[in-house]
Coordinates of C-alpha atoms in Angstrom, one line a residue:
M1 CA -72.5 68.8 46.9
T2 CA -74.7 70.7 44.3
N3 CA -76.5 73.5 45.5
T4 CA -79.3 75.4 44.0
C5 CA -80.9 78.9 44.5
A6 CA -84.8 79.1 44.9
P7 CA -86.7 81.6 42.6
G8 CA -85.8 85.0 43.6
V9 CA -82.6 84.1 45.6
L10 CA -79.7 85.7 44.2
E11 CA -77.2 84.7 46.8
Y12 CA -76.8 82.5 49.8
W13 CA -73.8 81.5 52.0
I14 CA -72.9 78.3 53.8
I15 CA -70.3 79.2 56.4
D16 CA -68.5 75.9 57.8
R17 CA -66.6 76.8 61.1
F18 CA -65.2 73.7 61.3
R19 CA -63.5 73.7 57.9
R20 CA -62.9 77.5 58.3
R21 CA -64.6 78.5 55.1
M22 CA -67.6 79.9 53.5
T23 CA -69.4 78.9 50.3
V24 CA -71.1 81.4 48.3
V25 CA -73.7 80.3 45.9
R26 CA -75.0 82.5 43.4
G27 CA -78.2 82.2 41.4
G28 CA -80.5 84.5 39.6
T29 CA -80.8 84.3 35.7
D30 CA -77.4 83.1 35.4
P31 CA -76.1 79.3 35.9
V32 CA -75.5 78.5 39.6
T33 CA -72.1 79.3 40.7
E34 CA -70.1 78.5 43.9
I35 CA -67.3 80.2 45.2
V36 CA -65.5 79.3 48.2
I37 CA -63.9 81.7 50.6
S38 CA -61.0 80.9 52.8
E39 CA -60.5 81.9 56.5
Q40 CA -58.1 84.6 55.5
E41 CA -60.3 86.4 52.6
T42 CA -62.7 89.0 53.1
Y43 CA -66.0 88.7 50.9
T44 CA -67.9 91.4 49.3
T45 CA -70.9 91.5 47.1
P46 CA -72.5 93.8 44.8
L47 CA -75.6 92.6 46.2
L48 CA -74.6 94.6 49.4
P49 CA -72.5 97.7 48.1
G50 CA -70.0 98.9 51.0
F51 CA -70.2 95.5 52.8
A52 CA -67.3 93.4 53.7
L53 CA -67.3 90.1 55.6
P54 CA -63.6 89.3 56.9
L55 CA -64.1 85.8 57.5
A56 CA -61.5 85.3 59.9
Q57 CA -63.1 87.7 62.1
L58 CA -66.5 86.2 62.1
L59 CA -65.0 82.8 63.1
A60 CA -63.0 84.3 65.8
V61 CA -66.3 85.1 67.2
A62 CA -67.8 81.6 66.7
D63 CA -64.7 80.2 68.6
A64 CA -65.2 82.7 71.5
V65 CA -69.1 81.9 71.8
K66 CA -68.0 78.2 71.8
A67 CA -65.3 78.6 74.4
A68 CA -67.6 80.4 76.8
E69 CA -70.1 77.6 76.6
R70 CA -67.5 75.1 77.9
P71 CA -67.7 74.4 81.8

């Protein structure tokens, strides 16, 4: 899949809880690039200084919500 960034969008994330990964699409003035973050990685971006996203932690919350929805 080829992703693009709309004008003014520097970065967006596609979180796939089934494949247990996140794809980061970066645009801006440079060519669009994609970075795949695995479940065991923690993502940081210079666009949000000090922010860190441990993907395993986010996926665990998604799993818990799905489990709570089951009868």
